[in-house]
PDB file of C-alpha atoms in Angstrom:
ATOM      1  CA  MET A   1      94.413  70.336  96.740  1.00  0.00           C
ATOM      2  CA  ARG A   2      95.203  73.158  99.183  1.00  0.00           C
ATOM      3  CA  TYR A   3      98.979  72.781  98.981  1.00  0.00           C
ATOM      4  CA  PHE A   4      98.980  72.266  95.221  1.00  0.00           C
ATOM      5  CA  LEU A   5      97.325  75.646  94.820  1.00  0.00           C
ATOM      6  CA  LEU A   6      99.316  77.444  97.485  1.00  0.00           C
ATOM      7  CA  THR A   7     102.627  76.154  96.162  1.00  0.00           C
ATOM      8  CA  VAL A   8     102.229  78.159  92.953  1.00  0.00           C
ATOM      9  CA  LEU A   9     101.792  81.322  94.971  1.00  0.00           C
ATOM     10  CA  LEU A  10     104.635  80.535  97.351  1.00  0.00           C
ATOM     11  CA  SER A  11     106.992  79.628  94.534  1.00  0.00           C
ATOM     12  CA  VAL A  12     107.096  83.224  93.309  1.00  0.00           C
ATOM     13  CA  SER A  13     108.818  84.421  96.480  1.00  0.00           C
ATOM     14  CA  CYS A  14     111.140  81.485  97.144  1.00  0.00           C
ATOM     15  CA  ALA A  15     112.066  79.989  93.793  1.00  0.00           C
ATOM     16  CA  VAL A  16     114.691  82.614  92.996  1.00  0.00           C
ATOM     17  CA  ALA A  17     116.491  81.987  96.294  1.00  0.00           C
ATOM     18  CA  GLY A  18     116.708  78.263  95.742  1.00  0.00           C
ATOM     19  CA  ALA A  19     117.057  78.078  91.977  1.00  0.00           C
ATOM     20  CA  GLU A  20     120.196  80.128  91.449  1.00  0.00           C
ATOM     21  CA  GLY A  21     122.856  77.992  89.867  1.00  0.00           C
ATOM     22  CA  GLU A  22     120.596  74.940  89.670  1.00  0.00           C
ATOM     23  CA  ASP A  23     119.494  73.516  86.321  1.00  0.00           C
ATOM     24  CA  TRP A  24     116.147  71.815  86.761  1.00  0.00           C
ATOM     25  CA  GLY A  25     115.932  70.743  83.132  1.00  0.00           C
ATOM     26  CA  ASP A  26     112.726  69.845  81.364  1.00  0.00           C
ATOM     27  CA  ALA A  27     110.528  66.779  81.038  1.00  0.00           C
ATOM     28  CA  SER A  28     108.334  65.630  78.189  1.00  0.00           C
ATOM     29  CA  SER A  29     105.468  64.710  80.524  1.00  0.00           C
ATOM     30  CA  PRO A  30     104.636  64.902  84.243  1.00  0.00           C
ATOM     31  CA  PHE A  31     105.658  61.243  84.512  1.00  0.00           C
ATOM     32  CA  ASP A  32     109.228  61.816  83.310  1.00  0.00           C
ATOM     33  CA  ALA A  33     112.159  63.136  85.286  1.00  0.00           C
ATOM     34  CA  PRO A  34     114.525  65.585  83.541  1.00  0.00           C
ATOM     35  CA  LYS A  35     117.340  63.875  81.658  1.00  0.00           C
ATOM     36  CA  GLY A  36     120.385  63.184  83.780  1.00  0.00           C
ATOM     37  CA  SER A  37     118.597  63.863  87.043  1.00  0.00           C
ATOM     38  CA  GLU A  38     118.918  61.629  90.081  1.00  0.00           C
ATOM     39  CA  PRO A  39     116.470  61.151  92.957  1.00  0.00           C
ATOM     40  CA  LYS A  40     117.141  63.577  95.801  1.00  0.00           C
ATOM     41  CA  ASP A  41     117.529  62.544  99.400  1.00  0.00           C
ATOM     42  CA  ASP A  42     114.332  64.400 100.285  1.00  0.00           C
ATOM     43  CA  ASP A  43     112.400  62.800  97.410  1.00  0.00           C
ATOM     44  CA  PRO A  44     113.187  59.061  97.418  1.00  0.00           C
ATOM     45  CA  TRP A  45     109.599  58.352  96.299  1.00  0.00           C
ATOM     46  CA  GLU A  46     109.908  60.412  93.135  1.00  0.00           C
ATOM     47  CA  ASP A  47     108.686  57.658  90.797  1.00  0.00           C
ATOM     48  CA  ILE A  48     105.319  57.221  92.502  1.00  0.00           C
ATOM     49  CA  ASN A  49     105.130  60.937  93.286  1.00  0.00           C
ATOM     50  CA  ARG A  50     105.361  61.772  89.589  1.00  0.00           C
ATOM     51  CA  LYS A  51     102.513  59.405  88.772  1.00  0.00           C
ATOM     52  CA  ILE A  52     100.277  61.009  91.388  1.00  0.00           C
ATOM     53  CA  PHE A  53     101.423  64.449  90.223  1.00  0.00           C
ATOM     54  CA  ALA A  54     100.388  63.576  86.661  1.00  0.00           C
ATOM     55  CA  PHE A  55      96.952  62.529  87.909  1.00  0.00           C
ATOM     56  CA  ASN A  56      96.568  65.834  89.788  1.00  0.00           C
ATOM     57  CA  GLU A  57      97.725  67.788  86.738  1.00  0.00           C
ATOM     58  CA  THR A  58      95.122  66.062  84.571  1.00  0.00           C
ATOM     59  CA  LEU A  59      92.404  66.770  87.121  1.00  0.00           C
ATOM     60  CA  ASP A  60      93.429  70.407  87.306  1.00  0.00           C
ATOM     61  CA  LYS A  61      93.627  70.793  83.512  1.00  0.00           C
ATOM     62  CA  TYR A  62      90.206  69.386  82.742  1.00  0.00           C
ATOM     63  CA  ALA A  63      88.204  70.254  85.851  1.00  0.00           C
ATOM     64  CA  LEU A  64      89.583  72.749  88.333  1.00  0.00           C
ATOM     65  CA  LYS A  65      91.294  75.206  86.014  1.00  0.00           C
ATOM     66  CA  PRO A  66      88.304  75.577  83.651  1.00  0.00           C
ATOM     67  CA  ALA A  67      86.062  76.085  86.684  1.00  0.00           C
ATOM     68  CA  ALA A  68      88.426  78.764  87.984  1.00  0.00           C
ATOM     69  CA  LYS A  69      88.461  80.548  84.614  1.00  0.00           C
ATOM     70  CA  GLY A  70      84.675  80.450  84.457  1.00  0.00           C
ATOM     71  CA  TYR A  71      84.445  81.769  88.011  1.00  0.00           C
ATOM     72  CA  ARG A  72      86.772  84.668  87.236  1.00  0.00           C
ATOM     73  CA  LYS A  73      84.895  85.523  84.050  1.00  0.00           C
ATOM     74  CA  ALA A  74      81.513  85.450  85.781  1.00  0.00           C
ATOM     75  CA  THR A  75      82.461  87.416  88.895  1.00  0.00           C
ATOM     76  CA  PRO A  76      83.702  91.008  89.111  1.00  0.00           C
ATOM     77  CA  GLY A  77      87.048  91.660  90.784  1.00  0.00           C
ATOM     78  CA  TRP A  78      85.563  93.217  93.911  1.00  0.00           C
ATOM     79  CA  PHE A  79      83.419  90.133  94.511  1.00  0.00           C
ATOM     80  CA  ASP A  80      86.395  87.798  94.057  1.00  0.00           C
ATOM     81  CA  ASP A  81      88.403  89.854  96.568  1.00  0.00           C
ATOM     82  CA  THR A  82      85.514  89.810  99.046  1.00  0.00           C
ATOM     83  CA  VAL A  83      85.182  86.021  98.901  1.00  0.00           C
ATOM     84  CA  THR A  84      88.934  85.687  99.443  1.00  0.00           C
ATOM     85  CA  ARG A  85      88.754  87.950 102.521  1.00  0.00           C
ATOM     86  CA  VAL A  86      85.975  85.832 104.027  1.00  0.00           C
ATOM     87  CA  PHE A  87      88.065  82.672 103.776  1.00  0.00           C
ATOM     88  CA  GLU A  88      91.173  84.475 105.030  1.00  0.00           C
ATOM     89  CA  ASN A  89      89.161  85.539 108.067  1.00  0.00           C
ATOM     90  CA  LEU A  90      88.324  81.891 108.788  1.00  0.00           C
ATOM     91  CA  ARG A  91      91.993  81.054 108.362  1.00  0.00           C
ATOM     92  CA  ASP A  92      92.881  83.573 111.075  1.00  0.00           C
ATOM     93  CA  PHE A  93      90.825  81.539 113.535  1.00  0.00           C
ATOM     94  CA  ARG A  94      92.682  78.332 112.638  1.00  0.00           C
ATOM     95  CA  SER A  95      96.018  80.136 112.803  1.00  0.00           C
ATOM     96  CA  GLY A  96      95.082  81.389 116.264  1.00  0.00           C
ATOM     97  CA  LEU A  97      94.482  77.848 117.502  1.00  0.00           C
ATOM     98  CA  ASN A  98      97.810  76.684 116.108  1.00  0.00           C
ATOM     99  CA  SER A  99      99.595  79.677 117.595  1.00  0.00           C
ATOM    100  CA  VAL A 100      98.335  78.599 121.026  1.00  0.00           C
ATOM    101  CA  LEU A 101      99.595  75.049 120.402  1.00  0.00           C
ATOM    102  CA  GLN A 102     102.945  76.534 119.378  1.00  0.00           C
ATOM    103  CA  TRP A 103     103.029  78.614 122.579  1.00  0.00           C
ATOM    104  CA  ARG A 104     103.224  81.826 120.538  1.00  0.00           C
ATOM    105  CA  TRP A 105     100.818  83.906 122.537  1.00  0.00           C
ATOM    106  CA  SER A 106     101.505  87.193 120.763  1.00  0.00           C
ATOM    107  CA  HIS A 107     100.665  85.629 117.414  1.00  0.00           C
ATOM    108  CA  ALA A 108      97.615  83.955 118.924  1.00  0.00           C
ATOM    109  CA  GLY A 109      96.383  87.298 120.249  1.00  0.00           C
ATOM    110  CA  HIS A 110      96.785  88.946 116.873  1.00  0.00           C
ATOM    111  CA  ASN A 111      95.096  86.109 114.989  1.00  0.00           C
ATOM    112  CA  PHE A 112      92.137  85.823 117.347  1.00  0.00           C
ATOM    113  CA  GLY A 113      91.929  89.613 117.446  1.00  0.00           C
ATOM    114  CA  ARG A 114      91.804  89.759 113.659  1.00  0.00           C
ATOM    115  CA  PHE A 115      89.099  87.091 113.566  1.00  0.00           C
ATOM    116  CA  THR A 116      87.001  88.900 116.173  1.00  0.00           C
ATOM    117  CA  VAL A 117      87.330  92.347 114.595  1.00  0.00           C
ATOM    118  CA  ASN A 118      86.741  91.189 111.031  1.00  0.00           C
ATOM    119  CA  SER A 119      83.859  88.917 112.027  1.00  0.00           C
ATOM    120  CA  THR A 120      82.072  91.786 113.776  1.00  0.00           C
ATOM    121  CA  LEU A 121      83.103  95.176 112.415  1.00  0.00           C
ATOM    122  CA  GLY A 122      84.123  93.545 109.131  1.00  0.00           C
ATOM    123  CA  ILE A 123      80.742  91.789 108.798  1.00  0.00           C
ATOM    124  CA  GLY A 124      81.932  88.189 108.724  1.00  0.00           C
ATOM    125  CA  GLY A 125      85.193  89.036 106.985  1.00  0.00           C
ATOM    126  CA  LEU A 126      83.684  90.949 104.079  1.00  0.00           C
ATOM    127  CA  PHE A 127      85.997  93.823 105.009  1.00  0.00           C
ATOM    128  CA  ASP A 128      89.526  93.642 106.441  1.00  0.00           C
ATOM    129  CA  VAL A 129      89.144  96.092 109.307  1.00  0.00           C
ATOM    130  CA  ALA A 130      91.818  94.371 111.419  1.00  0.00           C
ATOM    131  CA  SER A 131      94.654  95.399 109.103  1.00  0.00           C
ATOM    132  CA  LYS A 132      93.613  99.028 109.450  1.00  0.00           C
ATOM    133  CA  VAL A 133      93.983  98.856 113.246  1.00  0.00           C
ATOM    134  CA  ASP A 134      97.466  97.261 113.009  1.00  0.00           C
ATOM    135  CA  LEU A 135      96.555  93.696 113.943  1.00  0.00           C
ATOM    136  CA  ASP A 136      99.243  91.698 112.158  1.00  0.00           C
ATOM    137  CA  LYS A 137      98.423  88.488 110.320  1.00  0.00           C
ATOM    138  CA  HIS A 138     100.439  85.388 111.270  1.00  0.00           C
ATOM    139  CA  ASN A 139      99.469  82.461 109.058  1.00  0.00           C
ATOM    140  CA  THR A 140     100.317  79.035 110.442  1.00  0.00           C
ATOM    141  CA  ASP A 141      98.935  75.504 110.421  1.00  0.00           C
ATOM    142  CA  LEU A 142      99.137  72.177 112.198  1.00  0.00           C
ATOM    143  CA  GLY A 143     102.056  71.008 110.058  1.00  0.00           C
ATOM    144  CA  LEU A 144     104.085  73.940 111.394  1.00  0.00           C
ATOM    145  CA  THR A 145     102.835  73.134 114.884  1.00  0.00           C
ATOM    146  CA  PHE A 146     104.205  69.600 114.520  1.00  0.00           C
ATOM    147  CA  ALA A 147     107.513  71.117 113.392  1.00  0.00           C
ATOM    148  CA  ARG A 148     107.523  73.343 116.472  1.00  0.00           C
ATOM    149  CA  TRP A 149     107.085  70.222 118.604  1.00  0.00           C
ATOM    150  CA  GLY A 150     110.167  68.679 117.018  1.00  0.00           C
ATOM    151  CA  ILE A 151     108.495  66.154 114.714  1.00  0.00           C
ATOM    152  CA  PRO A 152     110.808  65.533 111.714  1.00  0.00           C
ATOM    153  CA  GLU A 153     109.729  66.544 108.228  1.00  0.00           C
ATOM    154  CA  GLY A 154     109.924  63.103 106.616  1.00  0.00           C
ATOM    155  CA  ASN A 155     110.061  62.410 102.900  1.00  0.00           C
ATOM    156  CA  TYR A 156     108.430  64.571 100.278  1.00  0.00           C
ATOM    157  CA  LEU A 157     105.284  63.087  98.798  1.00  0.00           C
ATOM    158  CA  VAL A 158     102.474  64.093  96.465  1.00  0.00           C
ATOM    159  CA  LEU A 159      98.950  63.279  97.607  1.00  0.00           C
ATOM    160  CA  PRO A 160      96.059  62.571  95.217  1.00  0.00           C
ATOM    161  CA  PHE A 161      93.740  65.603  94.934  1.00  0.00           C
ATOM    162  CA  TRP A 162      95.815  67.405  97.590  1.00  0.00           C
ATOM    163  CA  GLY A 163      99.188  67.949  95.963  1.00  0.00           C
ATOM    164  CA  PRO A 164     102.687  68.565  97.418  1.00  0.00           C
ATOM    165  CA  SER A 165     103.223  67.514 101.012  1.00  0.00           C
ATOM    166  CA  THR A 166     105.616  65.772 103.381  1.00  0.00           C
ATOM    167  CA  VAL A 167     105.040  62.926 105.803  1.00  0.00           C
ATOM    168  CA  ARG A 168     104.680  65.456 108.625  1.00  0.00           C
ATOM    169  CA  ASP A 169     102.272  67.702 106.738  1.00  0.00           C
ATOM    170  CA  ALA A 170     100.227  64.724 105.538  1.00  0.00           C
ATOM    171  CA  ALA A 171      99.792  63.578 109.144  1.00  0.00           C
ATOM    172  CA  SER A 172      98.298  66.969 110.016  1.00  0.00           C
ATOM    173  CA  ILE A 173      95.556  66.989 107.357  1.00  0.00           C
ATOM    174  CA  ILE A 174      92.826  65.077 109.189  1.00  0.00           C
ATOM    175  CA  PRO A 175      93.415  66.573 112.673  1.00  0.00           C
ATOM    176  CA  GLU A 176      93.534  70.092 111.250  1.00  0.00           C
ATOM    177  CA  ASP A 177      90.216  69.565 109.506  1.00  0.00           C
ATOM    178  CA  TYR A 178      88.617  69.724 112.960  1.00  0.00           C
ATOM    179  CA  MET A 179      90.031  73.254 113.301  1.00  0.00           C
ATOM    180  CA  ARG A 180      88.154  74.429 110.222  1.00  0.00           C
ATOM    181  CA  LEU A 181      84.852  76.074 111.045  1.00  0.00           C
ATOM    182  CA  ARG A 182      83.249  74.723 107.882  1.00  0.00           C
ATOM    183  CA  HIS A 183      83.796  71.213 109.281  1.00  0.00           C
ATOM    184  CA  TYR A 184      81.034  71.947 111.777  1.00  0.00           C
ATOM    185  CA  ILE A 185      78.411  72.890 109.191  1.00  0.00           C
ATOM    186  CA  GLU A 186      75.882  70.105 109.641  1.00  0.00           C
ATOM    187  CA  HIS A 187      74.036  70.617 106.360  1.00  0.00           C
ATOM    188  CA  ASP A 188      75.994  68.526 103.837  1.00  0.00           C
ATOM    189  CA  LEU A 189      75.111  70.521 100.732  1.00  0.00           C
ATOM    190  CA  THR A 190      76.079  73.786 102.421  1.00  0.00           C
ATOM    191  CA  ARG A 191      79.386  72.349 103.661  1.00  0.00           C
ATOM    192  CA  TYR A 192      80.282  70.970 100.227  1.00  0.00           C
ATOM    193  CA  SER A 193      79.311  74.255  98.572  1.00  0.00           C
ATOM    194  CA  VAL A 194      81.514  76.268 100.927  1.00  0.00           C
ATOM    195  CA  THR A 195      84.450  73.918 100.325  1.00  0.00           C
ATOM    196  CA  ALA A 196      83.999  74.032  96.535  1.00  0.00           C
ATOM    197  CA  THR A 197      83.805  77.832  96.577  1.00  0.00           C
ATOM    198  CA  TYR A 198      86.999  78.001  98.623  1.00  0.00           C
ATOM    199  CA  VAL A 199      88.920  75.765  96.207  1.00  0.00           C
ATOM    200  CA  VAL A 200      87.683  77.477  93.036  1.00  0.00           C
ATOM    201  CA  ASP A 201      88.258  80.972  94.459  1.00  0.00           C
ATOM    202  CA  LEU A 202      91.806  80.089  95.474  1.00  0.00           C
ATOM    203  CA  ARG A 203      92.547  78.501  92.099  1.00  0.00           C
ATOM    204  CA  ALA A 204      91.210  81.588  90.318  1.00  0.00           C
ATOM    205  CA  ASP A 205      93.497  83.820  92.377  1.00  0.00           C
ATOM    206  CA  LEU A 206      96.501  81.820  91.138  1.00  0.00           C
ATOM    207  CA  LEU A 207      95.765  81.780  87.412  1.00  0.00           C
ATOM    208  CA  ASP A 208      98.095  84.686  86.624  1.00  0.00           C
ATOM    209  CA  LEU A 209     100.989  83.206  88.608  1.00  0.00           C
ATOM    210  CA  GLU A 210     101.452  80.016  86.621  1.00  0.00           C
ATOM    211  CA  ARG A 211     103.627  81.810  84.103  1.00  0.00           C
ATOM    212  CA  ASN A 212     106.335  81.936  86.778  1.00  0.00           C
ATOM    213  CA  ILE A 213     106.804  78.164  86.585  1.00  0.00           C
ATOM    214  CA  VAL A 214     109.853  77.305  84.481  1.00  0.00           C
ATOM    215  CA  GLY A 215     111.430  74.031  83.432  1.00  0.00           C
ATOM    216  CA  ASP A 216     110.059  70.759  84.775  1.00  0.00           C
ATOM    217  CA  ARG A 217     106.821  71.551  86.630  1.00  0.00           C
ATOM    218  CA  TYR A 218     107.186  68.696  89.090  1.00  0.00           C
ATOM    219  CA  THR A 219     110.695  69.721  90.136  1.00  0.00           C
ATOM    220  CA  PHE A 220     109.832  73.404  90.281  1.00  0.00           C
ATOM    221  CA  LEU A 221     106.808  72.873  92.521  1.00  0.00           C
ATOM    222  CA  ARG A 222     108.595  70.359  94.729  1.00  0.00           C
ATOM    223  CA  ASN A 223     111.561  72.657  95.346  1.00  0.00           C
ATOM    224  CA  ALA A 224     109.342  75.668  95.903  1.00  0.00           C
ATOM    225  CA  TYR A 225     107.138  73.784  98.364  1.00  0.00           C
ATOM    226  CA  LEU A 226     110.016  72.349 100.385  1.00  0.00           C
ATOM    227  CA  GLN A 227     111.899  75.649 100.500  1.00  0.00           C
ATOM    228  CA  ARG A 228     108.854  77.543 101.709  1.00  0.00           C
ATOM    229  CA  ARG A 229     107.845  74.968 104.323  1.00  0.00           C
ATOM    230  CA  ARG A 230     111.387  74.728 105.650  1.00  0.00           C
ATOM    231  CA  PHE A 231     111.554  78.498 105.902  1.00  0.00           C
ATOM    232  CA  GLU A 232     108.263  78.653 107.798  1.00  0.00           C
ATOM    233  CA  SER A 233     109.070  75.733 110.114  1.00  0.00           C
ATOM    234  CA  GLY A 234     112.676  76.661 110.825  1.00  0.00           C
ATOM    235  CA  ASP A 235     113.949  73.376 109.372  1.00  0.00           C
ATOM    236  CA  ALA A 236     116.266  75.468 107.200  1.00  0.00           C
ATOM    237  CA  PRO A 237     117.581  78.153 109.585  1.00  0.00           C
ATOM    238  CA  SER A 238     119.847  79.590 106.895  1.00  0.00           C
ATOM    239  CA  LEU A 239     116.734  80.835 105.078  1.00  0.00           C
ATOM    240  CA  ARG A 240     115.518  82.779 108.075  1.00  0.00           C
ATOM    241  CA  PHE A 241     116.296  86.402 108.757  1.00  0.00           C
ATOM    242  CA  PRO A 242     117.007  87.720 112.265  1.00  0.00           C
ATOM    243  CA  ASP A 243     114.080  89.304 114.036  1.00  0.00           C
ATOM    244  CA  ILE A 244     114.195  92.986 113.159  1.00  0.00           C
ATOM    245  CA  GLU A 245     113.179  94.247 116.596  1.00  0.00           C
ATOM    246  CA  GLN A 246     115.755  92.046 118.323  1.00  0.00           C
ATOM    247  CA  ARG A 247     118.453  93.180 115.912  1.00  0.00           C
ATOM    248  CA  ASP A 248     117.606  96.847 116.428  1.00  0.00           C
ATOM    249  CA  SER A 249     117.662  96.371 120.200  1.00  0.00           C
ATOM    250  CA  GLU A 250     121.090  94.762 120.003  1.00  0.00           C
ATOM    251  CA  LEU A 251     122.382  97.622 117.858  1.00  0.00           C
ATOM    252  CA  GLU A 252     121.063 100.201 120.329  1.00  0.00           C
ATOM    253  CA  ASP A 253     122.799  98.422 123.214  1.00  0.00           C
ATOM    254  CA  GLU A 254     126.027  98.307 121.219  1.00  0.00           C
ATOM    255  CA  TYR A 255     125.880 102.050 120.464  1.00  0.00           C
ATOM    256  CA  GLU A 256     125.217 102.856 124.136  1.00  0.00           C
ATOM    257  CA  ASP A 257     128.223 100.761 125.219  1.00  0.00           C
ATOM    258  CA  GLU A 258     130.414 102.673 122.754  1.00  0.00           C
ATOM    259  CA  GLY A 259     129.235 106.040 124.052  1.00  0.00           C
ATOM    260  CA  TRP A 260     126.917 106.946 121.209  1.00  0.00           C
TER     261      TRP A 260
END
């Protein structure tokens, strides 16, 4: 369910880049592909993916989305933001572990630094003190770690309850669960409550963004997910921008060589 929810958020920033000049069409139901469309090379399992997608859509429509609306109505904005910050603080810890596995020590230092500062001075993540002391946030996960190690992306697939994924990302789900601090909560009811709160809070944060989905929902979310993951993993280098500091350094060297 994590990627299904995150994809809506990520689609806002990447859909425009990938959608220009492409007609996604429309479909009468989540099971149907747009008229005249053909399976893409990165989605050879589209038929079964659409069936699972339809199941997830039904689950979201009748269970998760109503719960998210009720949560938003019952909680003031400041409380919603506070809960989100607590879970983002826990994510910093997981990102720090993955940064170490990716051999990105600067990112690891920032992520672990953020987790330490916000867990202490920020009272368990209730307040984002780390951002005020210029500790940058570098979100990453085990799927991106696998990409860093050279593991290929594999086909696109939709997982029941989970949502958009790829073979590589699906393989990271169970191992990464051991990086989540809530995995080590021994009291079952507490662990399930924390997980449910996380899912509902995240879904509530995305309610206003659904209006950005146009055309066939399945195609829109698939393209948005793949574009974003390929940007983050480096599988699509053309989507990446040069590092600003490196570019500025190169420009300074060029000016010095020319006598500026």
